[in-house]
Coordinates of C-alpha atoms in Angstrom, one line a residue:
Chain A
X1 CA 79.2 39.9 248.4
X2 CA 80.2 37.9 251.0
X3 CA 81.2 39.4 254.4
X4 CA 85.0 39.3 253.8
X5 CA 84.3 41.1 250.6
X6 CA 82.2 43.5 252.0
X7 CA 84.7 44.3 254.9
X8 CA 87.5 44.9 251.8
X9 CA 85.1 47.2 250.0
X10 CA 84.4 49.4 252.7
X11 CA 88.1 49.4 254.0
X12 CA 89.1 50.2 250.3
X13 CA 87.0 51.5 247.5
X14 CA 84.3 52.5 250.2
X15 CA 86.7 54.5 252.6
X16 CA 88.3 56.2 249.3
X17 CA 84.9 57.5 248.0
X18 CA 83.8 58.6 251.4
X19 CA 87.2 60.4 252.5
X20 CA 87.3 62.0 249.0
X21 CA 83.5 63.4 249.2
X22 CA 84.4 64.4 252.9
X23 CA 87.3 66.3 251.8
X24 CA 86.0 68.0 248.8
X25 CA 82.6 68.7 250.3
X26 CA 84.7 70.5 253.4
X27 CA 86.7 72.3 251.2
X28 CA 83.4 73.3 249.0
X29 CA 81.4 74.5 252.1
X30 CA 84.2 76.4 253.8
X31 CA 84.9 78.5 250.3
X32 CA 80.9 78.5 249.8
X33 CA 80.6 80.5 253.2
X34 CA 83.6 82.6 254.0
X35 CA 84.3 83.8 250.4
X36 CA 81.1 86.0 251.1
X37 CA 82.8 88.2 252.9
X38 CA 82.1 91.0 255.2
X39 CA 82.2 94.9 255.0
X40 CA 85.1 96.6 257.2
X41 CA 83.9 98.2 260.1
X42 CA 84.5 101.7 259.6
X43 CA 83.5 103.0 263.3
X44 CA 86.6 103.7 265.7
X45 CA 87.7 100.7 267.8
X46 CA 87.5 100.6 271.6
X47 CA 89.9 98.3 273.1
X48 CA 89.3 96.1 276.0
X49 CA 91.2 93.2 277.7
X50 CA 89.9 89.8 276.9
X51 CA 88.0 90.8 273.9
X52 CA 88.9 89.3 270.7
X53 CA 87.9 86.6 268.2
X54 CA 90.3 84.5 269.5
X55 CA 89.1 84.7 273.3
X56 CA 85.7 83.8 272.2
X57 CA 86.8 80.7 270.3
X58 CA 87.9 79.3 273.6
X59 CA 85.6 81.4 276.2
X60 CA 82.3 79.9 274.2
X61 CA 83.1 76.4 275.5
X62 CA 82.2 77.4 279.0
X63 CA 78.2 78.0 280.0
X64 CA 78.0 81.7 280.7
X65 CA 76.9 82.7 284.1
X66 CA 73.4 81.2 284.8
X67 CA 73.1 79.3 281.7
X68 CA 74.0 75.6 283.2
X69 CA 71.4 76.2 286.0
X70 CA 69.0 76.8 282.9
X71 CA 69.9 74.0 280.9
X72 CA 72.0 71.4 282.3
X73 CA 71.2 68.7 280.1
X74 CA 72.5 70.6 277.1
X75 CA 75.7 71.6 278.9
X76 CA 76.5 68.4 280.8
X77 CA 75.3 66.0 278.2
X78 CA 77.1 68.1 275.4
X79 CA 80.4 68.2 277.2
X80 CA 80.0 64.4 278.1
X81 CA 79.3 63.3 274.4
X82 CA 81.7 65.5 272.6
X83 CA 84.6 64.9 274.8
X84 CA 83.6 61.1 275.0
X85 CA 83.5 61.2 271.0
X86 CA 86.9 62.4 271.0
X87 CA 88.2 60.2 273.3
X88 CA 86.8 57.1 271.4
X89 CA 87.6 58.6 267.8
X90 CA 91.2 59.6 268.7
X91 CA 92.3 57.5 271.6
X92 CA 91.3 54.0 270.4
X93 CA 94.5 52.3 269.3
X94 CA 93.0 50.5 265.8
X95 CA 91.8 54.0 264.9
X96 CA 95.0 55.5 265.6
X97 CA 96.6 53.0 263.4
X98 CA 94.2 53.8 260.5
X99 CA 95.2 57.5 260.8
X100 CA 98.7 56.7 260.8
X101 CA 98.4 54.6 257.8
X102 CA 96.5 57.6 256.0
X103 CA 98.8 60.2 257.5
X104 CA 101.6 59.2 258.8
X105 CA 100.6 60.7 262.3
X106 CA 100.7 58.6 265.4
X107 CA 100.4 58.8 268.9
X108 CA 99.8 56.5 271.9
X109 CA 96.5 55.0 272.5
X110 CA 94.5 54.9 275.5
X111 CA 93.7 51.7 277.3
X112 CA 90.9 49.5 275.6
X113 CA 88.9 49.3 278.7
X114 CA 88.7 53.0 279.2
X115 CA 87.6 53.3 275.5
X116 CA 84.9 50.7 276.3
X117 CA 84.0 52.7 279.2
X118 CA 83.9 56.2 277.2
X119 CA 81.8 54.8 274.6
X120 CA 79.0 53.4 276.9
X121 CA 79.1 57.0 278.5
X122 CA 79.0 58.5 275.2
X123 CA 76.0 56.6 273.8
X124 CA 74.5 57.1 277.2
X125 CA 74.9 60.7 277.3
X126 CA 73.6 61.0 273.2
X127 CA 70.7 59.1 274.4
X128 CA 70.1 61.7 277.4
X129 CA 70.4 64.0 274.7
X130 CA 67.8 62.7 272.1
X131 CA 65.2 62.2 275.0
X132 CA 65.8 66.1 276.0
X133 CA 65.2 66.9 272.1
X134 CA 62.2 64.9 272.5
X135 CA 60.8 66.1 275.8
X136 CA 61.8 69.8 275.8
X137 CA 59.3 72.1 274.2
X138 CA 61.8 74.3 272.4
X139 CA 64.2 71.6 271.2
X140 CA 61.2 69.6 269.9
X141 CA 60.1 72.8 268.0
X142 CA 63.0 73.5 266.4
X143 CA 64.0 69.9 265.0
X144 CA 63.9 68.8 261.8
X145 CA 64.5 65.6 260.0
X146 CA 68.0 66.8 259.9
X147 CA 68.3 66.7 263.7
X148 CA 67.2 63.2 264.1
X149 CA 69.2 62.0 261.0
X150 CA 72.3 63.6 262.2
X151 CA 71.8 62.3 265.6
X152 CA 71.4 58.6 264.4
X153 CA 74.2 59.1 262.1
X154 CA 76.4 60.1 265.0
X155 CA 75.0 57.2 267.2
X156 CA 75.5 54.4 264.7
X157 CA 79.3 54.6 264.5
X158 CA 79.9 54.5 268.2
X159 CA 77.4 51.6 268.8
X160 CA 78.4 49.5 265.8
X161 CA 82.3 50.0 266.8
X162 CA 81.4 49.0 270.4
X163 CA 79.0 45.9 269.2
X164 CA 82.0 44.9 267.1
X165 CA 84.7 45.0 269.7
X166 CA 82.3 43.1 272.2
X167 CA 81.4 40.5 269.7
X168 CA 77.4 41.1 270.0
X169 CA 74.7 40.4 267.9
X170 CA 76.7 40.0 264.3
X171 CA 79.7 38.1 263.5
X172 CA 82.8 40.5 264.0
X173 CA 83.6 40.9 260.5
X174 CA 80.3 42.0 259.4
X175 CA 79.9 43.9 262.7
X176 CA 83.0 45.9 261.7
X177 CA 82.4 46.1 258.2
X178 CA 78.9 48.0 259.4
X179 CA 80.9 50.2 261.5
X180 CA 83.4 51.2 258.8
X181 CA 80.3 51.4 256.5
X182 CA 78.7 54.0 259.2
X183 CA 81.3 56.1 259.6
X184 CA 81.9 56.1 255.8
X185 CA 78.0 57.5 255.6
X186 CA 78.7 60.2 258.3
X187 CA 81.8 61.5 256.5
X188 CA 80.1 62.1 253.5
X189 CA 77.0 63.6 255.2
X190 CA 79.0 65.7 257.3
X191 CA 79.7 68.7 255.2
X192 CA 76.2 69.1 253.9
X193 CA 74.4 69.2 257.3
X194 CA 74.6 70.7 260.8
X195 CA 77.3 68.3 261.8
X196 CA 79.3 71.0 259.9
X197 CA 79.5 73.2 262.9
X198 CA 82.5 71.1 263.5
X199 CA 84.2 73.3 261.1
X200 CA 82.1 76.5 261.2
X201 CA 81.9 77.1 265.2
X202 CA 85.2 78.1 265.1
X203 CA 84.5 80.8 262.5
X204 CA 81.2 81.6 263.7
X205 CA 83.1 82.0 267.6
X206 CA 85.5 84.4 265.9
X207 CA 83.3 86.6 264.3
X208 CA 81.1 86.9 267.1
X209 CA 84.2 87.5 269.5
X210 CA 85.7 89.9 266.6
X211 CA 82.7 92.2 266.2
X212 CA 82.0 92.7 269.7
X213 CA 85.9 93.2 270.5
X214 CA 85.7 95.9 267.9
X215 CA 83.3 97.7 270.4
X216 CA 85.4 96.5 273.8
X217 CA 83.1 94.1 274.9
X218 CA 84.6 90.8 275.6
X219 CA 81.7 88.3 274.7
Chain B
X1 CA 59.9 104.4 247.8
X2 CA 57.3 101.4 247.6
X3 CA 57.9 98.5 249.5
X4 CA 57.6 95.0 247.9
X5 CA 58.2 91.8 248.4
X6 CA 60.7 91.6 245.4
X7 CA 62.6 94.6 247.1
X8 CA 62.7 92.7 250.5
X9 CA 64.2 89.5 249.1
X10 CA 66.5 91.6 247.1
X11 CA 67.6 93.5 250.4
X12 CA 68.2 90.3 252.4
X13 CA 70.0 88.5 249.9
X14 CA 72.7 91.8 250.0
X15 CA 72.8 91.8 253.7
X16 CA 74.0 87.9 254.0
X17 CA 77.6 87.9 254.5
X18 CA 80.2 85.5 255.8
X19 CA 79.0 85.6 259.2
X20 CA 75.6 85.1 258.9
X21 CA 76.6 82.3 256.3
X22 CA 78.7 80.6 259.2
X23 CA 76.1 81.2 262.2
X24 CA 73.5 79.6 260.1
X25 CA 75.7 76.4 259.2
X26 CA 77.0 76.3 263.1
X27 CA 73.3 76.4 264.5
X28 CA 72.6 72.7 266.1
X29 CA 68.9 73.7 267.2
X30 CA 70.5 73.2 271.0
X31 CA 67.8 75.9 272.1
X32 CA 69.9 77.7 274.6
X33 CA 69.1 80.9 273.0
X34 CA 65.5 80.5 274.3
X35 CA 66.7 80.5 277.4
X36 CA 68.5 83.8 277.1
X37 CA 65.6 85.6 275.9
X38 CA 63.0 87.2 278.0
X39 CA 60.2 86.9 275.7
X40 CA 60.7 82.8 275.9
X41 CA 61.6 82.4 279.7
X42 CA 58.6 84.5 280.6
X43 CA 55.8 83.0 278.2
X44 CA 57.3 79.4 277.7
X45 CA 56.3 79.7 273.9
X46 CA 59.2 78.2 271.7
X47 CA 58.2 80.4 268.8
X48 CA 59.9 83.0 270.7
X49 CA 63.2 81.3 270.4
X50 CA 65.5 83.7 268.8
X51 CA 66.8 81.7 266.0
X52 CA 63.8 80.7 264.9
X53 CA 62.7 84.4 264.5
X54 CA 65.3 84.3 261.6
X55 CA 64.0 81.5 259.7
X56 CA 62.7 83.2 256.6
X57 CA 66.2 84.6 256.3
X58 CA 68.0 81.1 257.0
X59 CA 65.7 79.9 253.9
X60 CA 66.7 82.7 251.6
X61 CA 70.3 81.9 252.7
X62 CA 70.3 78.4 251.9
X63 CA 68.2 78.8 248.5
X64 CA 70.4 81.4 247.3
X65 CA 74.2 80.7 248.6
X66 CA 74.5 77.3 249.0
X67 CA 74.9 74.8 246.2
X68 CA 72.8 72.1 247.6
X69 CA 69.9 74.7 248.5
X70 CA 70.1 76.2 244.8
X71 CA 69.6 72.7 243.2
X72 CA 66.6 72.3 245.6
X73 CA 65.2 75.3 244.3
X74 CA 65.9 74.2 240.7
X75 CA 64.1 70.9 241.2
X76 CA 61.5 72.8 243.2
X77 CA 62.0 71.3 246.6
X78 CA 62.5 74.5 248.7
X79 CA 59.8 76.6 250.0
X80 CA 59.9 80.3 248.8
X81 CA 59.4 83.2 251.3
X82 CA 56.1 85.0 250.9
X83 CA 54.3 88.1 251.8
X84 CA 52.5 86.2 254.2
X85 CA 55.1 84.7 255.9
X86 CA 56.9 87.8 256.5
X87 CA 53.7 89.3 257.8
X88 CA 53.4 86.7 260.2
X89 CA 57.2 86.9 261.4
X90 CA 56.6 90.6 261.9
X91 CA 55.5 89.8 265.8
X92 CA 58.7 87.6 266.1
X93 CA 61.2 90.1 264.5
X94 CA 59.9 93.5 266.0
X95 CA 57.6 92.9 268.9
X96 CA 59.4 90.0 270.8
X97 CA 63.1 91.3 270.1
X98 CA 64.3 94.1 271.9
X99 CA 67.8 93.8 270.0
X100 CA 69.1 93.2 273.7
X101 CA 71.7 90.7 272.9
X102 CA 71.5 88.0 275.6
X103 CA 71.1 85.4 273.0
X104 CA 74.1 86.2 271.3
X105 CA 76.2 86.3 274.5
X106 CA 75.1 82.6 275.3
X107 CA 74.8 80.9 271.8
X108 CA 77.5 78.0 272.5
X109 CA 78.5 77.9 268.6
X110 CA 79.1 81.7 269.0
X111 CA 76.2 82.8 266.7
X112 CA 75.6 86.7 266.9
X113 CA 71.9 85.9 266.5
X114 CA 71.1 90.2 267.1
X115 CA 73.3 91.0 264.7
X116 CA 71.6 88.4 262.3
X117 CA 68.0 90.2 263.2
X118 CA 69.1 93.6 262.9
X119 CA 70.0 92.7 259.3
X120 CA 66.7 90.6 258.6
X121 CA 64.7 94.0 259.9
X122 CA 66.1 95.5 256.9
X123 CA 64.4 92.9 254.6
X124 CA 61.6 93.5 256.7
X125 CA 61.4 97.2 256.2
X126 CA 62.3 96.8 252.8
X127 CA 59.2 94.3 251.8
X128 CA 56.8 96.8 254.0
X129 CA 56.6 94.3 256.9
X130 CA 57.9 96.9 259.8
X131 CA 55.3 97.8 262.5
X132 CA 53.3 100.7 261.9
X133 CA 54.6 102.3 265.5
X134 CA 58.1 102.5 264.6
X135 CA 57.5 103.2 261.1
X136 CA 55.7 106.4 262.1
X137 CA 58.8 107.4 264.5
X138 CA 60.8 107.2 261.7
X139 CA 58.8 109.3 259.5
X140 CA 58.8 112.0 262.0
X141 CA 62.7 111.8 262.7
X142 CA 63.4 112.4 259.0
X143 CA 60.6 114.8 258.3
X144 CA 60.0 117.1 261.4
X145 CA 63.6 115.9 263.1
X146 CA 62.0 113.9 266.0
X147 CA 60.1 110.7 266.5
X148 CA 58.1 112.8 269.1
X149 CA 57.4 116.0 266.9
X150 CA 59.8 118.0 268.9
X151 CA 61.1 120.9 267.2
X152 CA 63.7 123.8 267.6
X153 CA 61.2 126.1 269.3
X154 CA 60.1 123.5 271.9
X155 CA 64.0 122.9 272.5
X156 CA 64.9 126.8 273.0
X157 CA 61.6 126.6 275.3
X158 CA 63.2 124.1 277.5
X159 CA 66.7 125.7 277.2
X160 CA 65.1 128.6 278.3
X161 CA 63.2 127.1 281.7
X162 CA 66.5 125.5 282.5
X163 CA 68.6 128.7 282.4
X164 CA 66.0 130.2 284.5
X165 CA 65.5 127.4 287.1
X166 CA 69.2 126.6 287.7
X167 CA 70.9 130.0 286.6
X168 CA 73.3 128.3 284.1
X169 CA 73.4 129.3 280.6
X170 CA 73.2 126.7 278.0
X171 CA 75.0 127.1 274.8
X172 CA 73.5 126.7 271.3
X173 CA 75.6 126.5 268.1
X174 CA 79.0 127.5 269.8
X175 CA 81.8 126.8 267.4
X176 CA 85.0 125.1 268.4
X177 CA 83.2 123.8 271.7
X178 CA 85.1 120.6 273.1
X179 CA 81.9 118.7 273.4
X180 CA 78.4 118.8 271.2
X181 CA 75.5 117.4 273.1
X182 CA 72.5 115.5 272.0
X183 CA 69.5 114.6 273.1
X184 CA 66.6 112.4 272.9
X185 CA 63.3 113.8 272.2
X186 CA 61.9 111.8 275.5
X187 CA 64.6 113.9 277.5
X188 CA 63.5 117.2 276.1
X189 CA 59.7 116.6 276.6
X190 CA 59.9 114.2 279.9
X191 CA 63.0 114.6 281.5
X192 CA 64.4 118.4 281.0
X193 CA 66.7 117.4 284.3
X194 CA 69.0 115.8 282.1
X195 CA 69.9 119.1 280.1
X196 CA 70.5 121.0 283.7
X197 CA 72.4 118.2 284.8
X198 CA 74.7 118.2 281.7
X199 CA 75.0 122.0 282.3
X200 CA 76.2 121.6 285.7
X201 CA 78.6 119.1 285.3
X202 CA 80.2 120.5 282.2
X203 CA 80.4 123.8 284.4
X204 CA 82.1 122.1 287.3
X205 CA 84.3 120.3 284.9
X206 CA 85.6 123.7 283.3
X207 CA 84.6 122.1 279.7
X208 CA 83.0 124.1 276.7
X209 CA 79.9 122.4 275.2
X210 CA 76.9 123.4 272.8
X211 CA 74.1 122.2 271.8
X212 CA 73.3 122.3 267.9
X213 CA 70.3 124.0 266.6
X214 CA 70.1 121.5 263.3
X215 CA 71.2 118.2 265.3
X216 CA 69.7 117.9 269.1
X217 CA 67.8 114.9 268.7
X218 CA 69.9 111.6 268.5
X219 CA 67.4 108.8 268.5
X220 CA 67.5 106.8 265.4
X221 CA 64.4 104.9 264.9
X222 CA 65.8 104.1 261.3
X223 CA 68.2 101.5 263.0
X224 CA 65.0 100.0 265.0
X225 CA 63.3 99.7 261.7
X226 CA 65.9 98.2 260.2
X227 CA 66.1 101.0 257.3
X228 CA 69.6 101.9 256.6
X229 CA 68.9 104.8 254.2
X230 CA 66.6 106.5 256.6
X231 CA 69.2 105.9 259.5
X232 CA 71.8 107.5 257.5
X233 CA 69.7 110.7 256.9
X234 CA 69.3 110.9 260.5
X235 CA 72.9 110.3 261.5
X236 CA 74.1 112.7 258.8
X237 CA 72.4 115.4 260.4
X238 CA 74.5 115.0 263.6
X239 CA 77.6 114.5 261.6
X240 CA 77.1 117.9 259.8
X241 CA 76.1 119.7 262.7
X242 CA 79.5 118.2 264.6
X243 CA 81.6 118.8 261.6
X244 CA 80.1 122.3 261.1
X245 CA 80.6 123.4 264.6
X246 CA 84.2 121.6 264.7
X247 CA 83.3 119.9 268.0
X248 CA 85.9 117.3 269.1
X249 CA 83.4 114.8 270.7
X250 CA 79.7 114.3 270.5
X251 CA 77.8 113.1 273.5
X252 CA 75.3 110.7 272.9
X253 CA 72.4 111.1 275.6
X254 CA 71.2 108.5 278.0
X255 CA 69.5 106.3 275.1
X256 CA 70.8 103.0 274.4
X257 CA 70.1 102.8 270.7
X258 CA 71.0 106.5 270.0
X259 CA 74.3 105.5 271.4
X260 CA 74.5 102.3 268.8
X261 CA 73.2 104.5 266.1
X262 CA 75.9 107.0 266.1
X263 CA 78.8 105.2 267.9
X264 CA 78.7 101.9 266.0
X265 CA 76.7 102.0 263.2
X266 CA 77.0 105.5 262.2
X267 CA 80.4 105.8 260.4
X268 CA 79.4 102.5 258.4
X269 CA 76.0 104.0 257.7
X270 CA 77.2 107.2 255.7
X271 CA 80.3 105.1 254.6
X272 CA 83.4 107.0 256.2
X273 CA 84.7 107.8 259.6
X274 CA 83.7 110.7 261.9
X275 CA 85.9 113.7 262.1
X276 CA 85.2 113.6 265.7
X277 CA 84.8 111.1 268.6
X278 CA 81.4 109.9 269.8
X279 CA 80.6 108.9 273.7
X280 CA 77.9 108.1 275.8
X281 CA 77.4 110.4 278.4
X282 CA 78.3 107.8 281.3
X283 CA 81.7 107.1 279.3
X284 CA 82.4 111.0 279.6
X285 CA 81.3 111.1 283.2
X286 CA 83.5 108.1 284.0
X287 CA 86.4 110.2 282.2
X288 CA 85.5 113.1 284.1
X289 CA 85.7 111.0 287.3
X290 CA 89.1 109.6 286.6
X291 CA 90.4 113.0 285.8
X292 CA 89.0 114.3 289.2
X293 CA 86.9 116.8 287.3
X294 CA 83.7 115.6 288.8
X295 CA 83.2 116.3 292.3
X296 CA 80.0 115.2 294.4
X297 CA 79.4 115.6 298.1
X298 CA 76.5 113.8 300.1
X299 CA 75.1 110.9 299.5
X300 CA 71.8 109.2 298.6
X301 CA 71.0 106.8 301.6
X302 CA 68.0 104.7 300.6
X303 CA 68.4 101.7 298.7
X304 CA 69.2 102.0 295.1
X305 CA 69.9 99.6 292.4
X306 CA 71.3 100.1 288.6
X307 CA 69.7 99.2 285.5
X308 CA 72.0 98.3 283.0
X309 CA 70.6 99.4 279.5
X310 CA 71.5 96.5 277.0
X311 CA 73.1 98.7 274.3
X312 CA 75.4 100.4 276.7
X313 CA 76.6 97.2 278.4
X314 CA 76.3 93.9 276.1
X315 CA 76.5 96.2 273.0
X316 CA 78.5 99.0 273.9
X317 CA 80.9 97.8 276.6
X318 CA 80.1 100.4 279.2
X319 CA 80.0 98.3 282.4
X320 CA 82.3 99.8 284.9
X321 CA 81.5 103.4 284.5
X322 CA 77.9 103.4 286.2
X323 CA 79.0 101.3 288.8
X324 CA 81.9 103.7 289.8
X325 CA 79.5 106.7 289.7
X326 CA 77.1 105.1 291.5
X327 CA 79.4 104.3 294.4
X328 CA 80.3 108.2 294.3
X329 CA 77.0 109.3 295.6
X330 CA 75.1 106.2 297.0
X331 CA 75.7 104.7 300.3
X332 CA 73.4 101.6 299.8
X333 CA 74.1 100.5 296.2
X334 CA 72.7 96.9 295.6
X335 CA 73.1 94.8 292.3
X336 CA 70.4 92.6 291.0
X337 CA 71.1 89.2 289.9
X338 CA 72.6 89.1 286.6
X339 CA 73.4 92.8 286.8
X340 CA 76.0 94.2 284.2
X341 CA 77.0 92.2 281.3
X342 CA 74.0 89.5 281.3
X343 CA 71.5 92.3 282.7
X344 CA 67.9 91.7 281.6
X345 CA 66.1 94.2 279.1
X346 CA 63.4 96.2 280.3
X347 CA 61.5 94.6 277.5
X348 CA 60.9 97.9 275.4
X349 CA 64.1 98.2 273.7
X350 CA 65.0 98.1 269.5
X351 CA 61.7 100.0 269.0
X352 CA 59.7 97.3 270.9
X353 CA 58.1 100.4 273.1
X354 CA 56.6 102.0 269.9
X355 CA 54.5 99.1 268.9
X356 CA 51.3 99.3 270.4
X357 CA 50.2 95.6 269.4
X358 CA 53.1 94.3 271.4
X359 CA 52.1 96.0 274.5
X360 CA 50.8 92.9 276.2
X361 CA 53.8 90.9 275.6
X362 CA 55.9 93.7 276.7
X363 CA 54.4 93.6 279.8
X364 CA 54.4 89.9 280.1
X365 CA 58.0 89.8 279.5
X366 CA 58.6 92.7 282.3
X367 CA 58.1 89.7 284.9
X368 CA 61.9 88.9 284.3
X369 CA 62.8 92.6 285.3
X370 CA 60.4 92.3 288.0
X371 CA 61.9 89.4 289.6
X372 CA 65.2 90.9 289.6
X373 CA 63.7 94.0 291.4
X374 CA 61.8 91.5 293.7
X375 CA 65.2 89.9 294.7
X376 CA 66.7 93.0 295.9
X377 CA 63.7 95.4 297.0
X378 CA 65.3 98.5 295.9
X379 CA 63.6 101.9 297.3
X380 CA 64.7 103.3 293.7
X381 CA 66.0 102.2 290.4
X382 CA 68.7 104.2 288.3
X383 CA 69.6 103.8 285.0
X384 CA 71.2 105.7 282.0
X385 CA 68.5 105.1 279.1
X386 CA 65.6 107.7 278.9
X387 CA 63.8 104.7 277.0
X388 CA 64.2 102.2 279.5
X389 CA 63.4 104.5 282.0
X390 CA 59.7 105.4 280.5
X391 CA 59.4 101.4 280.1
X392 CA 60.3 100.7 283.3
X393 CA 58.1 103.4 284.7
X394 CA 55.3 102.3 282.6
X395 CA 55.8 98.5 283.5
X396 CA 56.2 99.3 287.2
X397 CA 53.1 101.1 287.3
X398 CA 51.1 98.3 285.5
X399 CA 52.3 95.8 288.4
X400 CA 51.6 98.3 290.9
X401 CA 55.2 98.6 292.1
X402 CA 55.9 101.8 293.6
X403 CA 59.5 102.0 292.6
X404 CA 60.8 105.6 291.3
X405 CA 63.1 105.5 288.3
X406 CA 65.8 108.1 288.0
X407 CA 68.6 109.0 285.5
X408 CA 72.1 108.2 286.5
X409 CA 73.3 111.7 285.1
X410 CA 70.7 113.8 287.2
X411 CA 71.4 112.1 290.3
X412 CA 75.2 112.8 289.9
X413 CA 74.5 116.3 288.9
X414 CA 72.1 116.3 292.2
X415 CA 75.3 116.1 294.2
X416 CA 77.5 118.6 292.6
X417 CA 77.9 122.0 294.8
X418 CA 76.8 125.1 293.3
X419 CA 80.1 126.4 292.0
X420 CA 78.8 129.8 291.5
X421 CA 82.4 131.6 291.4
X422 CA 83.8 129.3 288.7
X423 CA 80.6 130.2 286.8
X424 CA 80.9 134.0 287.0
X425 CA 84.4 133.7 286.0
X426 CA 84.0 131.4 283.3
X427 CA 80.7 131.7 281.2
X428 CA 80.1 128.8 279.3
X429 CA 80.1 129.1 275.6
X430 CA 81.3 132.8 275.6

């Protein structure tokens, strides 16, 4: 298989396999989790303004009082790399073209220099987060193989995409194929690892907000 | 009713629901919950990270309720939860967790970690891994009626003392009274001023109230140990008492977990809504204040601060009322850093104060509370939980800090003028 055949495969069969596993995986995992259900709360509810599942879904994106100071790297690094990823994934014109081909949805892209900067900043933030995971006793203590593995799987698409655009190290075609392959691996792994928080975090925040809203506590 | 590992695992499987599944799947190991836990912040030991305290529960979830986990279990790739492991986890789930709920308040993915600890304790208890201190308290509450062995004659004696000292009748078993007041044994034995305070306040407000001879003790160590069957027995006693006396509202005492047990867990434990309302005494005082039924005179002039009981603020939503009440009678009320919703625990909630083996750790964790006190240097501390009060008193003494601790209800009652004519015209409970 030469580099062009490799690119054709990842763009065709590879992408189909990855998207299929991703969609089936997400559907199955969501069913597996939320079909467990929960018991109805029989205690008399108390209402308070600002207390609901919906409020908490949004409010939890902000650092609670005092927490930013206690763990600035987690918050600032976390914001930067999540927003950076979103900018790169959904703002880069070729990505929008792919999404448009797959779904018909389209929106204007961001300037490529900006995407370039966002990719570099995202990688820098991810490296800082990795260093924090290694150096902070609590994070190191909690970390398992999955934490290092999913970090690498998230980092590689950004790195290979940036390198492809910059024409670094390998010929463009090969690097592009590697980039697409890395995204496909990420898609396949996402539903079965902690990366699935991208979906469950909404449910978790909602449950927490809902349970506490029942008591009249805005969380 | 023997406790075995098998039974514990069965119970753990039963308590896992969609929220718990969602929480475990959302955790990204960011460690922020540790920063919210006083057992971690004061010791620096990562094993006290709240989410880590749930590791056996997480594995059971994965092995029983996920496809990949079941496959791994089938081919022998997963590690089963053992008795030894649960034994090791006892110190993490009980000694170093007061169910204060700060972790649940900060988790960025929204995990309600304390909800899971509460459920995990069900399995710990069923498998025989609950600490002896709380186990004994539950046994006494179920058999005698009080965790401190307080029986009806002891209550009657205190009622008599209060009646003699304050000249106010203490009603017992009055059918049709508006309020039924339940107490914590700590209040009966250590802080009888509380009973006098309630009597004075009710008299001024012109409300009918009663104690109940079959249900005067409200603390529920069944909740703390994590045994819903026993917690239910304890709650049912109060429900039956309240329904027999046909009261409108049961007033939970100045005790955080008693409130949680009765107000939020109670109807779920007995499987039906109550035929009466449950309110914390501070909520009732807040209502009296709003309805102008609470008239105080004079002010405390020394520097006072208020310690929010966790179950009242984070787990109960009673945040503003104590502040309004403090300002009614205190000229120099200062708030500690993090006061209110994010207040730090005294270190003894959730049954922790009943565990002898956890005492050194508890005192270490108290350094957080100490730093809050050091920041505002109060002359006295006011709180609204008898357990917080005793834990604060003991810990302050350990650190040689001369700061008296008082109950908010009593302090309010101290500022109520003697309404003798009204009392003569309208004898309570008559």
